[in-house]
mmCIF file of C-alpha atoms in Angstrom:
data_model
loop_
_atom_site.group_PDB
_atom_site.id
_atom_site.type_symbol
_atom_site.label_atom_id
_atom_site.label_comp_id
_atom_site.label_asym_id
_atom_site.label_seq_id
_atom_site.Cartn_x
_atom_site.Cartn_y
_atom_site.Cartn_z
ATOM 1 C CA LYS H 14 -0.080 0.177 -0.079
ATOM 2 C CA THR H 15 0.965 3.066 -1.353
ATOM 3 C CA LYS H 16 1.115 6.148 1.012
ATOM 4 C CA PHE H 17 1.896 8.372 -2.225
ATOM 5 C CA ALA H 18 -0.986 11.566 -1.774
ATOM 6 C CA PRO H 19 -0.494 11.839 2.021
ATOM 7 C CA ASN H 20 3.120 12.715 1.133
ATOM 8 C CA ILE H 21 3.063 14.392 -1.847
ATOM 9 C CA THR H 22 0.123 16.662 0.116
ATOM 10 C CA ALA H 23 2.737 17.223 2.940
ATOM 11 C CA SER H 24 5.737 18.267 0.346
ATOM 12 C CA ILE H 25 3.437 21.298 -1.188
ATOM 13 C CA PHE H 26 2.243 22.781 2.681
ATOM 14 C CA VAL H 27 6.294 22.312 3.441
ATOM 15 C CA VAL H 28 6.938 23.881 0.723
ATOM 16 C CA PHE H 29 4.992 26.552 1.028
ATOM 17 C CA TYR H 30 5.597 26.694 4.479
ATOM 18 C CA ILE H 31 9.896 28.013 3.281
ATOM 19 C CA ALA H 32 7.586 30.664 1.379
ATOM 20 C CA LEU H 33 5.836 31.824 4.200
ATOM 21 C CA THR H 34 8.713 31.879 6.042
ATOM 22 C CA GLY H 35 10.412 33.913 3.203
ATOM 23 C CA PHE H 36 13.200 31.444 2.568
ATOM 24 C CA SER H 37 15.328 31.963 5.304
ATOM 25 C CA PRO H 38 18.483 29.811 5.574
ATOM 26 C CA SER H 39 17.852 27.456 8.580
ATOM 27 C CA VAL H 40 14.011 26.793 6.671
ATOM 28 C CA ILE H 41 14.990 26.473 3.594
ATOM 29 C CA ARG H 42 17.466 23.210 4.839
ATOM 30 C CA ALA H 43 14.631 21.735 7.264
ATOM 31 C CA GLY H 44 12.624 21.734 4.450
ATOM 32 C CA ILE H 45 14.875 20.580 2.344
ATOM 33 C CA MET H 46 15.143 17.769 5.185
ATOM 34 C CA LEU H 47 12.037 16.854 5.136
ATOM 35 C CA LEU H 48 11.307 16.827 2.109
ATOM 36 C CA CYS H 49 13.585 13.504 1.968
ATOM 37 C CA VAL H 50 12.000 12.064 4.381
ATOM 38 C CA TYR H 51 8.678 12.157 2.335
ATOM 39 C CA LEU H 52 10.249 11.224 -0.249
ATOM 40 C CA SER H 53 11.715 8.032 1.525
ATOM 41 C CA ARG H 54 8.541 7.099 1.857
ATOM 42 C CA VAL H 55 7.347 7.011 -1.198
ATOM 43 C CA ILE H 56 9.719 5.134 -3.067
ATOM 44 C CA ARG H 57 9.479 2.890 0.421
ATOM 45 C CA ARG H 58 13.075 3.572 1.605
ATOM 46 C CA ARG H 59 14.356 4.490 4.709
ATOM 47 C CA ALA H 60 16.010 8.623 5.404
ATOM 48 C CA ASP H 61 18.972 9.289 6.741
ATOM 49 C CA THR H 62 20.289 12.173 8.604
ATOM 50 C CA LEU H 63 23.240 13.283 7.594
ATOM 51 C CA ASN H 64 22.190 12.100 3.556
ATOM 52 C CA SER H 65 19.592 14.536 4.256
ATOM 53 C CA LEU H 66 21.433 16.825 5.452
ATOM 54 C CA GLY H 67 24.662 16.588 2.618
ATOM 55 C CA LEU H 68 21.951 16.828 0.363
ATOM 56 C CA ALA H 69 20.351 19.927 1.886
ATOM 57 C CA VAL H 70 24.032 21.539 1.862
ATOM 58 C CA THR H 71 24.645 20.836 -1.314
ATOM 59 C CA LEU H 72 21.451 21.894 -3.094
ATOM 60 C CA ILE H 73 21.498 25.197 -1.451
ATOM 61 C CA LEU H 74 25.092 26.170 -2.180
ATOM 62 C CA LEU H 75 24.142 25.613 -5.628
ATOM 63 C CA PHE H 76 21.674 27.768 -6.234
ATOM 64 C CA ASN H 77 23.916 30.126 -3.647
ATOM 65 C CA PRO H 78 27.157 30.325 -3.044
ATOM 66 C CA LEU H 79 27.304 33.393 -0.968
ATOM 67 C CA MET H 80 25.424 31.410 1.651
ATOM 68 C CA ALA H 81 28.881 29.914 3.088
ATOM 69 C CA GLY H 82 29.387 32.890 4.254
ATOM 70 C CA ASN H 83 25.671 32.768 5.915
ATOM 71 C CA VAL H 84 26.191 32.989 9.825
ATOM 72 C CA SER H 85 22.530 31.160 10.252
ATOM 73 C CA PHE H 86 23.291 28.438 7.222
ATOM 74 C CA LEU H 87 26.142 28.057 9.128
ATOM 75 C CA LEU H 88 24.485 27.996 12.685
ATOM 76 C CA SER H 89 21.755 25.726 11.439
ATOM 77 C CA LEU H 90 24.038 23.834 10.182
ATOM 78 C CA PHE H 91 26.594 22.877 12.781
ATOM 79 C CA ALA H 92 24.053 22.325 15.568
ATOM 80 C CA THR H 93 22.104 19.948 13.036
ATOM 81 C CA ALA H 94 25.380 18.645 12.151
ATOM 82 C CA ALA H 95 25.884 17.744 16.938
ATOM 83 C CA ILE H 96 22.686 16.613 16.743
ATOM 84 C CA CYS H 97 23.372 14.138 13.728
ATOM 85 C CA PHE H 98 26.359 12.677 14.560
ATOM 86 C CA ALA H 99 26.031 13.084 18.974
ATOM 87 C CA SER H 100 22.642 11.669 19.241
ATOM 88 C CA SER H 101 23.017 8.438 19.501
ATOM 89 C CA GLU H 102 26.096 8.394 20.422
ATOM 90 C CA ILE H 103 25.231 10.281 24.257
ATOM 91 C CA THR H 104 21.902 9.591 24.411
ATOM 92 C CA SER H 105 22.493 5.416 23.813
ATOM 93 C CA ASP H 106 23.145 4.806 27.237
ATOM 94 C CA ILE H 107 23.199 7.606 29.705
ATOM 95 C CA THR H 108 21.428 6.221 32.837
ATOM 96 C CA PRO H 109 24.915 5.165 34.967
ATOM 97 C CA TYR H 110 22.797 4.559 38.418
ATOM 98 C CA ASN H 111 19.980 1.562 38.497
ATOM 99 C CA PHE H 112 16.999 3.414 39.401
ATOM 100 C CA GLU H 113 14.568 1.485 41.303
ATOM 101 C CA ASP H 114 11.400 3.477 40.340
ATOM 102 C CA ASN H 115 11.607 3.346 36.470
ATOM 103 C CA TYR H 116 8.813 6.789 36.680
ATOM 104 C CA ILE H 117 12.400 8.185 37.968
ATOM 105 C CA LYS H 118 14.989 6.836 35.279
ATOM 106 C CA GLY H 119 12.653 8.057 32.746
ATOM 107 C CA LYS H 120 13.529 11.749 34.138
ATOM 108 C CA PHE H 121 16.717 11.153 34.423
ATOM 109 C CA LYS H 122 17.356 10.324 31.204
ATOM 110 C CA SER H 123 15.404 12.779 29.672
ATOM 111 C CA ILE H 124 16.983 15.772 31.845
ATOM 112 C CA THR H 125 20.704 13.921 30.861
ATOM 113 C CA GLY H 126 19.275 13.322 26.944
ATOM 114 C CA SER H 127 18.406 17.420 26.332
ATOM 115 C CA ILE H 128 21.422 18.314 28.532
ATOM 116 C CA LEU H 129 24.206 16.822 26.873
ATOM 117 C CA THR H 130 22.307 17.039 23.970
ATOM 118 C CA THR H 131 22.391 20.570 23.858
ATOM 119 C CA LEU H 132 26.045 21.018 26.070
ATOM 120 C CA THR H 133 27.385 19.542 22.337
ATOM 121 C CA VAL H 134 24.968 21.793 19.803
ATOM 122 C CA LEU H 135 26.430 24.632 21.850
ATOM 123 C CA PHE H 136 29.913 23.634 21.883
ATOM 124 C CA PHE H 137 29.436 22.458 17.556
ATOM 125 C CA THR H 138 28.522 25.989 16.794
ATOM 126 C CA ILE H 139 31.084 27.660 18.859
ATOM 127 C CA PRO H 140 33.571 27.797 15.994
ATOM 128 C CA VAL H 141 31.184 30.255 14.513
ATOM 129 C CA SER H 142 29.950 32.131 17.076
ATOM 130 C CA GLY H 143 33.637 33.203 18.049
ATOM 131 C CA PHE H 144 33.867 34.141 13.772
ATOM 132 C CA PHE H 145 31.304 35.511 13.450
ATOM 133 C CA PHE H 146 30.707 37.435 16.567
ATOM 134 C CA GLY H 147 33.472 37.904 18.167
ATOM 135 C CA CYS H 148 33.411 36.560 21.301
ATOM 136 C CA ILE H 149 31.814 32.690 22.876
ATOM 137 C CA SER H 150 29.896 33.356 25.854
ATOM 138 C CA LEU H 151 29.816 30.484 28.357
ATOM 139 C CA ILE H 152 27.549 31.866 30.569
ATOM 140 C CA SER H 153 25.379 30.510 28.292
ATOM 141 C CA TYR H 154 25.527 27.166 28.887
ATOM 142 C CA LEU H 155 24.160 26.939 32.166
ATOM 143 C CA LYS H 156 21.330 29.304 30.716
ATOM 144 C CA TYR H 157 20.688 27.025 28.049
ATOM 145 C CA ILE H 158 21.271 23.965 31.582
ATOM 146 C CA LYS H 159 18.858 25.320 33.236
ATOM 147 C CA LYS H 160 16.495 27.496 30.681
ATOM 148 C CA ILE H 161 16.027 22.786 29.852
ATOM 149 C CA SER H 162 15.949 21.179 33.279
ATOM 150 C CA TYR H 163 13.429 23.174 34.921
ATOM 151 C CA PRO H 164 9.821 21.648 32.959
ATOM 152 C CA TYR H 165 11.466 18.337 34.020
ATOM 153 C CA LEU H 166 12.398 19.337 37.759
ATOM 154 C CA GLU H 167 8.680 21.383 36.976
ATOM 155 C CA GLN H 168 7.195 17.732 36.579
ATOM 156 C CA ALA H 169 8.471 16.358 39.750
ATOM 157 C CA PRO H 170 5.657 13.274 40.661
ATOM 158 C CA ASN H 171 3.897 14.183 44.279
ATOM 159 C CA LYS H 172 5.266 10.929 46.938
ATOM 160 C CA ASP H 173 2.161 13.054 49.224
ATOM 161 C CA SER H 174 -1.030 11.335 47.789
#
């Protein structure tokens, strides 16, 4: 059973959204990657994130080579590459403790996975930030860790009830 119509419809909406946002480099990159996913579903193949990223970068630079110096494009590229390279490696086995409660174990994995992924993205984007902005904000690491951890800590279970 083919899923041709839903994927083509979704692809049309992706192209419409890219146009609606003004063809910003990061949205173009994300849109091309998403179009790769939809195309892979139509041809019944598995989409690969790194290959989709490579195709997106190639197409963008073929149509506009000046994007190679665009800060928005480079930050989006480096951040996405960090997630592609690091997500499976970082989050594969991050539960060093033997938790009895599955809820706590799940929350621990969510918090540490989010923090480590964020730190990896920040680490990968340091060269671009340093080059274009002339400085690197080390306080941003602590700010993002607090910002990501806060929603998880707010949802702590109430053991009294």
